[in-house]
Every structure is written in C-alpha cells, then in structure tokens.
CSV table of C-alpha atoms and ligand atoms in Angstrom, one decimal:
chain,number,residue,atom,x,y,z
A,1,MET,CA,100.7,75.3,101.7
A,2,VAL,CA,100.0,78.8,100.5
A,3,ILE,CA,97.3,79.2,97.8
A,4,LYS,CA,98.2,81.4,94.9
A,5,ARG,CA,96.3,83.0,92.1
A,6,TYR,CA,97.5,83.6,88.5
A,7,LEU,CA,96.3,87.2,87.9
A,8,TRP,CA,96.3,87.5,84.1
A,9,PRO,CA,96.5,84.2,82.3
A,10,GLY,CA,95.9,85.8,78.9
A,11,ASP,CA,99.4,87.4,78.6
A,12,TYR,CA,102.9,87.2,80.0
A,13,LEU,CA,103.5,89.8,82.6
A,14,ALA,CA,106.3,90.0,85.2
A,15,ASP,CA,108.0,92.1,87.9
A,16,PRO,CA,104.9,93.5,89.5
A,17,SER,CA,105.1,96.8,91.3
A,18,VAL,CA,101.8,97.2,93.1
A,19,HIS,CA,100.1,100.2,94.8
A,20,VAL,CA,96.8,101.1,96.3
A,21,PHE,CA,95.4,104.4,94.8
A,22,ASP,CA,92.0,105.6,95.9
A,23,GLY,CA,91.1,102.2,97.4
A,24,LYS,CA,92.0,100.2,94.3
A,25,ILE,CA,94.9,97.9,93.6
A,26,TYR,CA,97.0,98.9,90.5
A,27,ILE,CA,99.7,96.6,89.2
A,28,TYR,CA,102.6,97.9,87.1
A,29,PRO,CA,104.3,94.9,85.5
A,30,SER,CA,106.9,94.3,82.8
A,31,HIS,CA,105.3,93.0,79.6
A,32,ASP,CA,107.1,89.9,78.5
A,33,ARG,CA,107.2,88.8,74.9
A,34,GLU,CA,108.7,86.0,72.8
A,35,SER,CA,111.9,87.9,71.8
A,36,GLY,CA,113.6,85.1,70.0
A,37,ILE,CA,116.9,86.2,71.6
A,38,PRO,CA,118.9,83.4,73.3
A,39,ASP,CA,119.3,83.5,77.1
A,40,ASP,CA,122.6,85.1,78.4
A,41,ASP,CA,124.0,86.4,81.7
A,42,ASP,CA,123.0,90.0,80.6
A,43,GLY,CA,119.3,89.1,80.3
A,44,SER,CA,119.3,90.0,76.6
A,45,GLU,CA,116.2,87.7,76.1
A,46,TYR,CA,114.2,90.1,78.2
A,47,ASP,CA,113.5,92.5,75.3
A,48,MET,CA,110.3,94.2,76.3
A,49,LYS,CA,108.7,97.0,74.3
A,50,ASP,CA,105.7,98.4,76.3
A,51,TYR,CA,103.8,98.4,79.6
A,52,HIS,CA,100.3,97.7,80.5
A,53,VAL,CA,98.6,98.5,83.8
A,54,LEU,CA,96.3,96.1,85.6
A,55,ARG,CA,93.6,97.0,88.1
A,56,ILE,CA,91.9,94.7,90.6
A,57,ASP,CA,88.2,95.6,91.1
A,58,GLY,CA,87.0,94.3,94.4
A,59,PRO,CA,88.0,93.5,98.0
A,60,ASP,CA,89.9,90.3,97.5
A,61,PRO,CA,93.1,90.0,95.4
A,62,MET,CA,92.6,86.2,95.3
A,63,THR,CA,89.2,86.4,93.7
A,64,SER,CA,88.2,89.9,92.5
A,65,PRO,CA,88.1,90.6,88.8
A,66,VAL,CA,91.2,92.0,87.1
A,67,THR,CA,91.1,94.5,84.3
A,68,ASP,CA,93.7,95.4,81.7
A,69,CYS,CA,93.7,99.2,81.6
A,70,GLY,CA,95.5,99.0,78.2
A,71,LYS,CA,98.9,100.1,77.0
A,72,ALA,CA,100.4,102.7,79.3
A,73,LEU,CA,103.7,103.4,77.6
A,74,ASP,CA,105.4,102.2,74.4
A,75,ARG,CA,109.1,102.3,73.6
A,76,GLU,CA,108.3,104.2,70.4
A,77,GLN,CA,107.2,107.2,72.5
A,78,ILE,CA,110.5,107.4,74.4
A,79,PRO,CA,112.9,109.9,72.7
A,80,TRP,CA,116.1,108.4,74.1
A,81,ALA,CA,115.0,104.7,73.7
A,82,GLY,CA,117.4,101.9,73.0
A,83,ARG,CA,116.1,98.5,74.1
A,84,GLN,CA,114.7,96.5,77.1
A,85,LEU,CA,111.9,98.2,79.1
A,86,TRP,CA,112.3,96.4,82.4
A,87,ASP,CA,110.6,96.7,85.8
A,88,ASN,CA,108.8,100.0,86.4
A,89,ASP,CA,107.1,101.6,89.4
A,90,VAL,CA,104.6,104.4,89.8
A,91,ALA,CA,104.2,107.1,92.5
A,92,ARG,CA,101.5,109.7,93.1
A,93,LYS,CA,102.0,113.4,94.0
A,94,ASP,CA,99.5,116.2,93.9
A,95,GLY,CA,97.1,114.3,91.7
A,96,LYS,CA,99.7,113.3,89.1
A,97,TYR,CA,101.1,109.9,88.6
A,98,TYR,CA,104.8,109.4,87.8
A,99,MET,CA,106.0,106.2,86.1
A,100,TYR,CA,109.7,105.5,86.6
A,101,PHE,CA,111.1,103.0,84.1
A,102,PRO,CA,114.5,101.6,83.3
A,103,MET,CA,115.6,101.2,79.7
A,104,LYS,CA,118.9,100.9,77.8
A,105,ASP,CA,119.8,104.1,75.9
A,106,ARG,CA,121.3,104.0,72.4
A,107,ASN,CA,124.7,103.3,73.9
A,108,ASP,CA,123.2,100.2,75.6
A,109,ILE,CA,123.5,101.8,79.1
A,110,PHE,CA,120.5,101.5,81.5
A,111,ARG,CA,119.0,104.8,82.5
A,112,ILE,CA,115.9,105.6,84.4
A,113,GLY,CA,113.1,107.6,82.7
A,114,VAL,CA,110.0,109.4,84.0
A,115,ALA,CA,106.6,109.4,82.3
A,116,ILE,CA,103.6,111.4,83.7
A,117,SER,CA,99.9,110.8,83.7
A,118,ASP,CA,96.7,112.3,85.3
A,119,SER,CA,95.5,108.8,85.9
A,120,PRO,CA,97.0,105.7,87.7
A,121,GLU,CA,95.9,103.8,84.6
A,122,GLY,CA,98.0,105.9,82.2
A,123,PRO,CA,98.7,106.5,79.4
A,124,PHE,CA,102.0,108.0,80.6
A,125,ILE,CA,103.8,110.7,78.6
A,126,PRO,CA,107.6,110.3,78.9
A,127,GLN,CA,110.0,113.2,79.5
A,128,ASP,CA,112.5,114.0,76.8
A,129,ASP,CA,115.5,112.7,78.8
A,130,PRO,CA,116.3,110.2,81.5
A,131,ILE,CA,116.9,111.3,85.1
A,132,ARG,CA,120.2,113.1,85.3
A,133,GLY,CA,122.8,110.8,86.9
A,134,SER,CA,120.6,107.7,86.8
A,135,TYR,CA,121.9,104.3,86.0
A,136,SER,CA,121.0,100.6,86.4
A,137,MET,CA,117.4,99.3,86.8
A,138,ASP,CA,114.6,97.7,88.9
A,139,ILE,CA,112.7,100.6,90.4
A,140,CYS,CA,110.7,100.8,93.6
A,141,VAL,CA,109.4,104.2,94.9
A,142,PHE,CA,108.3,104.4,98.6
A,143,GLU,CA,106.5,107.5,99.9
A,144,GLU,CA,106.5,108.7,103.5
A,145,GLY,CA,105.7,112.1,105.0
A,146,GLY,CA,105.4,113.7,101.5
A,147,GLU,CA,108.9,112.5,100.5
A,148,HIS,CA,109.5,109.9,97.8
A,149,TYR,CA,112.5,107.5,98.0
A,150,MET,CA,113.6,105.6,94.9
A,151,TYR,CA,115.3,102.2,95.3
A,152,PHE,CA,117.1,100.8,92.3
A,153,GLY,CA,119.9,98.7,91.0
A,154,GLY,CA,120.8,95.2,89.9
A,155,ILE,CA,124.0,93.3,89.1
A,156,TRP,CA,125.0,91.3,86.0
A,157,GLY,CA,122.5,92.5,83.3
A,158,GLY,CA,121.4,95.3,85.5
A,159,GLN,CA,124.9,96.9,85.1
A,160,LEU,CA,125.4,98.0,88.8
A,161,GLN,CA,128.9,96.5,88.8
A,162,ARG,CA,129.9,99.2,86.2
A,163,TYR,CA,129.6,101.9,88.9
A,164,ARG,CA,131.2,103.0,92.2
A,165,ASP,CA,130.1,106.1,94.1
A,166,ASN,CA,127.6,106.8,91.3
A,167,LYS,CA,130.3,107.1,88.7
A,168,ALA,CA,131.0,104.8,85.8
A,169,LEU,CA,134.2,102.9,86.3
A,170,ASP,CA,137.1,103.5,83.9
A,171,ARG,CA,137.8,99.7,84.1
A,172,GLY,CA,134.4,98.9,82.8
A,173,SER,CA,132.9,96.3,85.1
A,174,VAL,CA,134.1,95.0,88.5
A,175,LEU,CA,132.1,92.6,90.6
A,176,PRO,CA,133.4,92.2,94.2
A,177,GLN,CA,134.6,88.7,95.0
A,178,GLY,CA,134.9,86.4,98.0
A,179,ASP,CA,135.1,88.2,101.4
A,180,GLU,CA,134.8,91.7,99.8
A,181,PRO,CA,131.5,93.5,100.7
A,182,ALA,CA,128.8,92.7,98.2
A,183,LEU,CA,127.5,95.5,95.9
A,184,CYS,CA,124.5,97.3,97.4
A,185,GLY,CA,121.3,98.4,95.9
A,186,LYS,CA,120.7,102.2,95.9
A,187,VAL,CA,118.3,104.6,97.5
A,188,VAL,CA,117.8,108.2,96.6
A,189,ARG,CA,115.2,110.9,97.6
A,190,LEU,CA,113.4,112.4,94.6
A,191,SER,CA,113.2,116.1,94.0
A,192,SER,CA,109.9,117.9,94.9
A,193,ASP,CA,108.9,118.0,91.2
A,194,MET,CA,109.4,114.2,91.1
A,195,LEU,CA,111.6,114.5,88.0
A,196,GLN,CA,115.1,114.3,89.3
A,197,PHE,CA,117.3,113.0,92.1
A,198,ALA,CA,117.3,115.4,95.1
A,199,GLU,CA,120.7,114.0,96.3
A,200,ALA,CA,123.4,111.5,95.4
A,201,PRO,CA,122.1,107.9,95.6
A,202,ARG,CA,123.3,106.1,98.7
A,203,ASP,CA,124.0,102.4,99.3
A,204,VAL,CA,121.3,100.2,100.8
A,205,LEU,CA,123.5,98.5,103.2
A,206,ILE,CA,122.5,95.0,104.3
A,207,LEU,CA,124.2,93.7,107.5
A,208,ASP,CA,124.5,90.2,108.9
A,209,GLU,CA,123.7,89.1,112.4
A,210,LYS,CA,127.1,90.4,113.6
A,211,GLY,CA,126.5,93.9,112.1
A,212,GLN,CA,128.9,93.3,109.2
A,213,PRO,CA,128.0,94.0,105.6
A,214,LEU,CA,127.0,90.9,103.6
A,215,LYS,CA,129.9,89.5,101.6
A,216,ALA,CA,130.1,89.0,97.8
A,217,SER,CA,130.4,85.3,98.3
A,218,ASP,CA,127.3,85.1,100.4
A,219,THR,CA,125.2,84.6,97.3
A,220,SER,CA,122.1,83.2,99.1
A,221,ARG,CA,121.7,86.4,101.1
A,222,ARG,CA,123.4,89.3,99.2
A,223,PHE,CA,121.5,91.8,97.0
A,224,PHE,CA,121.2,91.0,93.3
A,225,GLU,CA,118.2,93.0,92.0
A,226,ALA,CA,114.4,93.6,92.5
A,227,SER,CA,114.3,96.1,95.4
A,228,TRP,CA,111.0,96.7,97.3
A,229,LEU,CA,110.5,98.7,100.5
A,230,HIS,CA,107.4,98.4,102.7
A,231,LYS,CA,106.7,99.3,106.3
A,232,TYR,CA,105.3,96.9,108.9
A,233,GLY,CA,104.5,98.5,112.2
A,234,ASP,CA,107.3,101.0,112.7
A,235,ARG,CA,110.0,99.0,110.9
A,236,TYR,CA,111.1,99.3,107.3
A,237,TYR,CA,111.4,96.0,105.3
A,238,PHE,CA,113.8,96.1,102.3
A,239,SER,CA,113.2,93.0,100.2
A,240,TYR,CA,115.1,91.9,97.1
A,241,SER,CA,116.1,89.0,94.8
A,242,THR,CA,119.4,87.1,95.3
A,243,GLY,CA,119.4,86.5,91.5
A,244,ASP,CA,121.6,83.5,90.7
A,245,THR,CA,120.4,81.7,93.9
A,246,HIS,CA,116.8,82.6,93.1
A,247,LEU,CA,115.5,83.7,96.5
A,248,LEU,CA,113.4,86.6,97.6
A,249,CYS,CA,114.9,87.8,100.9
A,250,TYR,CA,114.4,90.7,103.3
A,251,ALA,CA,116.2,92.8,105.8
A,252,VAL,CA,114.8,95.2,108.4
A,253,GLY,CA,115.8,98.7,109.4
A,254,ASP,CA,114.5,101.7,111.3
A,255,ASN,CA,114.4,104.3,108.5
A,256,PRO,CA,114.1,104.3,104.7
A,257,TYR,CA,117.9,104.7,104.1
A,258,GLY,CA,118.9,101.8,106.3
A,259,PRO,CA,121.1,100.1,107.2
A,260,PHE,CA,119.0,97.0,107.1
A,261,THR,CA,119.7,93.7,109.0
A,262,TYR,CA,119.2,90.5,107.1
A,263,ARG,CA,116.1,88.6,108.4
A,264,GLY,CA,115.3,85.7,106.1
A,265,VAL,CA,113.6,84.3,103.0
A,266,ILE,CA,110.2,85.4,101.8
A,267,LEU,CA,109.9,83.1,98.8
A,268,THR,CA,111.9,80.0,97.8
A,269,PRO,CA,112.8,79.6,94.1
A,270,VAL,CA,110.0,79.6,91.6
A,271,VAL,CA,110.0,77.9,88.2
A,272,GLY,CA,112.0,80.2,86.0
A,273,TRP,CA,115.4,82.0,86.5
A,274,THR,CA,114.1,85.3,87.8
A,275,THR,CA,112.1,86.1,90.9
A,276,HIS,CA,110.7,89.6,91.6
A,277,HIS,CA,107.9,90.9,93.8
A,278,SER,CA,106.1,93.6,95.7
A,279,ILE,CA,104.4,93.6,99.0
A,280,ILE,CA,101.3,95.6,100.0
A,281,GLU,CA,98.7,95.7,102.7
A,282,TYR,CA,95.1,95.6,101.5
A,283,GLY,CA,91.8,94.8,103.2
A,284,GLY,CA,93.5,94.1,106.5
A,285,LYS,CA,95.9,91.5,105.1
A,286,TRP,CA,99.3,91.5,103.5
A,287,TRP,CA,99.9,90.3,99.9
A,288,LEU,CA,102.9,89.1,98.0
A,289,PHE,CA,102.7,89.8,94.2
A,290,HIS,CA,105.4,87.9,92.2
A,291,HIS,CA,105.8,85.9,89.0
A,292,ASP,CA,106.9,82.5,87.8
A,293,SER,CA,107.3,80.7,84.4
A,294,VAL,CA,105.0,77.7,85.0
A,295,PRO,CA,102.3,78.6,82.4
A,296,SER,CA,105.0,79.1,79.7
A,297,GLY,CA,106.5,75.6,80.5
A,298,GLY,CA,109.5,77.2,82.2
A,299,VAL,CA,110.6,79.7,79.5
A,300,ASN,CA,112.6,82.2,81.6
A,301,CYS,CA,111.5,85.3,79.7
A,302,LEU,CA,107.8,84.4,79.5
A,303,ARG,CA,106.5,84.9,83.0
A,304,SER,CA,103.1,85.1,84.6
A,305,LEU,CA,101.9,87.2,87.5
A,306,LYS,CA,100.7,85.7,90.8
A,307,VAL,CA,99.5,86.8,94.2
A,308,CYS,CA,99.2,85.1,97.6
A,309,GLU,CA,98.7,86.1,101.1
A,310,LEU,CA,101.9,87.0,103.1
A,311,ARG,CA,102.0,86.4,106.9
A,312,TYR,CA,104.2,87.6,109.8
A,313,ASP,CA,104.9,85.8,113.0
A,314,ALA,CA,104.5,87.4,116.4
A,315,ARG,CA,108.1,88.9,116.2
A,316,GLY,CA,107.3,90.5,112.9
A,317,ASP,CA,109.3,88.0,110.8
A,318,ILE,CA,107.8,87.1,107.4
A,319,ILE,CA,106.8,83.4,107.2
A,320,THR,CA,108.6,81.9,104.2
A,321,ILE,CA,106.4,80.9,101.3
A,322,ASP,CA,107.3,77.9,99.0
A,323,GLY,CA,107.8,79.2,95.5
A,324,LYS,CA,106.6,75.9,94.0
A,325,ASP,CA,103.3,75.9,95.9
A,326,GLU,CA,100.4,76.4,93.4
B,401,FUB,O1,112.2,91.7,83.7
B,401,FUB,C1,113.6,91.9,83.4
B,401,FUB,C2,114.4,91.6,84.7
B,401,FUB,O2,114.1,90.3,85.1
B,401,FUB,C3,114.0,92.5,85.9
B,401,FUB,O3,114.4,93.8,85.8
B,401,FUB,C4,114.6,91.7,87.0
B,401,FUB,O4,114.2,92.0,88.2
B,401,FUB,C5,114.2,90.3,86.6
B,401,FUB,O5,112.9,90.0,87.0
C-alpha cells in the first residue's frame, strides 16, 4: 500500500506538471470547475478558464505546507482564445519562465500558446498568437544541456487523429484501427527564444518487446495523452496515459527523441475517467504527482491533486502503484 496525500483540498485541480526551481517544488495544474456541460468523447465538460500555481514550502511533499500563488493566467488575457484551457507546463531559461498552454482557438482547434513571467509563480503574460504549426494538447517540457524538448498530443478530444506528418488531414479525422500502428505523441525541440518550434515535431515511437511499434488495438499500452519525460540514471522515461483503459504507463529510451520501449504500468486506474501525472526527484526520493475524482464523488471533470512516493526496482523498473490506494 502506497500512502498518498491530497495536496489542495480547497479546490479542484488536475493534470499536475511539476518542477523544482531554486530548490522549491512548483505545481502547474489545470483548474477544474463545474462547467455544467455533459460528458462526451471530446471532453467538452473540461471547460477550464484559468490557471493557478501551487508551491510546496518545505522538504517533504507528503507533509510540507502548500501555498496557492494565485491566478497565473486567465482566458480573458489570451488574444486568440476560444475555450478549454487544458494541461500546461512551465520551463525556465535565462531567468524567465515560459508557460506552454493548450487551448482551442475560435475555430475550435487546439493550439499551443506561450505566456512569459519573471517568476515561477506568475502571473504569465501571453504572446499574441499561438506557436506556429502547433496543434493538439497536453504539454510537457524537458530540459537537457540547455535545449528544451516539448512533448505534446492526445487522441479523441485532444484532436491528434486530425493530423498526419504535422498537417491537418483533408478527411477530417482518422484513428488507426486494429493492427495498424497506433498514433504517437509528439516531441519537438524549442527555438532558442523559447517561443517557437525549432524543427518539425517528430513521433514519440513506443515499441513492444519485439521492437515493433505498438498497435492501435493494443489499448492497454498504446499512447492516448498526458506525456511526461524524466531521466533516471542515464535512461529517458517517457510516461503517458492510455486514456480509455485508464492506465499510466511508461517506456524507456536512450535519448529524448526515442524510440522508447514499453516497460509497464506506473499507476492502475484511479476514480474518474482521466489519469494524468508528472514525476520528479526531490529530497533524494522520487515522487508521482497525479489526480483522481474521489473528493468530488467521482465527477470526471472535478479532480483533485495527489502526491505519493514512486520507487524503482534494482533493474530501474518502476514499481506499479495502485490507483485506488488512499
Ligand atoms: O484536463 C483536461 C484533459 O483531461 C487533459 O488534457 C487530459 O490529459 C486529461 O487529464
């Protein structure tokens, strides 16, 4: 049994992206609200309008006080805004903090915007336009050697199935079926000013034990949404949600672009449809930040942030955590 902590019982927050800046843990979540919109396969009920930033003050994420740093960005500030502010992430470069956020534009197409602050707590000021050539959602930014790599994408409501080779399909939306290779999440290096893509986004290929790309029918292992990338030892761990099978899984590679080989399950299904996470090292231990819908009585779009310790075995495999453990 793994002990977990609810981090912010006073509000519904989800999709935690977590980083350590200057020795402190900062959490960049989605801010859930009672939208009154019925659940559908496009996630219309997740109609969020702003972001708050949380900070953990102290050495132990399980017990140290958590502070709400206030509203960091509001939909009203974003010149191109349509609806649905979903999972964001924040990266630091040269003393500035860059928030990357997905939102549907006025044509109801997800784009990725950038907002800038002098502080990890915000407030963040959005750029006038989304990143050129951006699409889909669920952002993670990983920094190594001064380069920043953005991972993004999600199928169904995340709209990834509307694209191939970074171009919108004339046919609208095509999800691979059966033995066809599953759709991949995307990875792209950011430009040196952190405001654009430096290259064309590439597929984050996940291979099975035989070195073959995971198939579309392999729904308990294939990528759905919620990318995260962390490094353990000298290996790169790409983790993600399987969406309609409600698992957090991971795959391991030897560089930020992959390919990654599927290794296993991090977290079994939680209460609530979605599962989403980030993984950090802090204070000599590893931590899994995630969410569930227990406090709202199982309402899918009203989620609460949690944290628990994450452990590896001697081979570097992550020890699976039970999503229903309290
Ligand atoms: O919060 C809206 C969406 O739900 C996220 O983008 C997905 O990862 C899922 O958690």
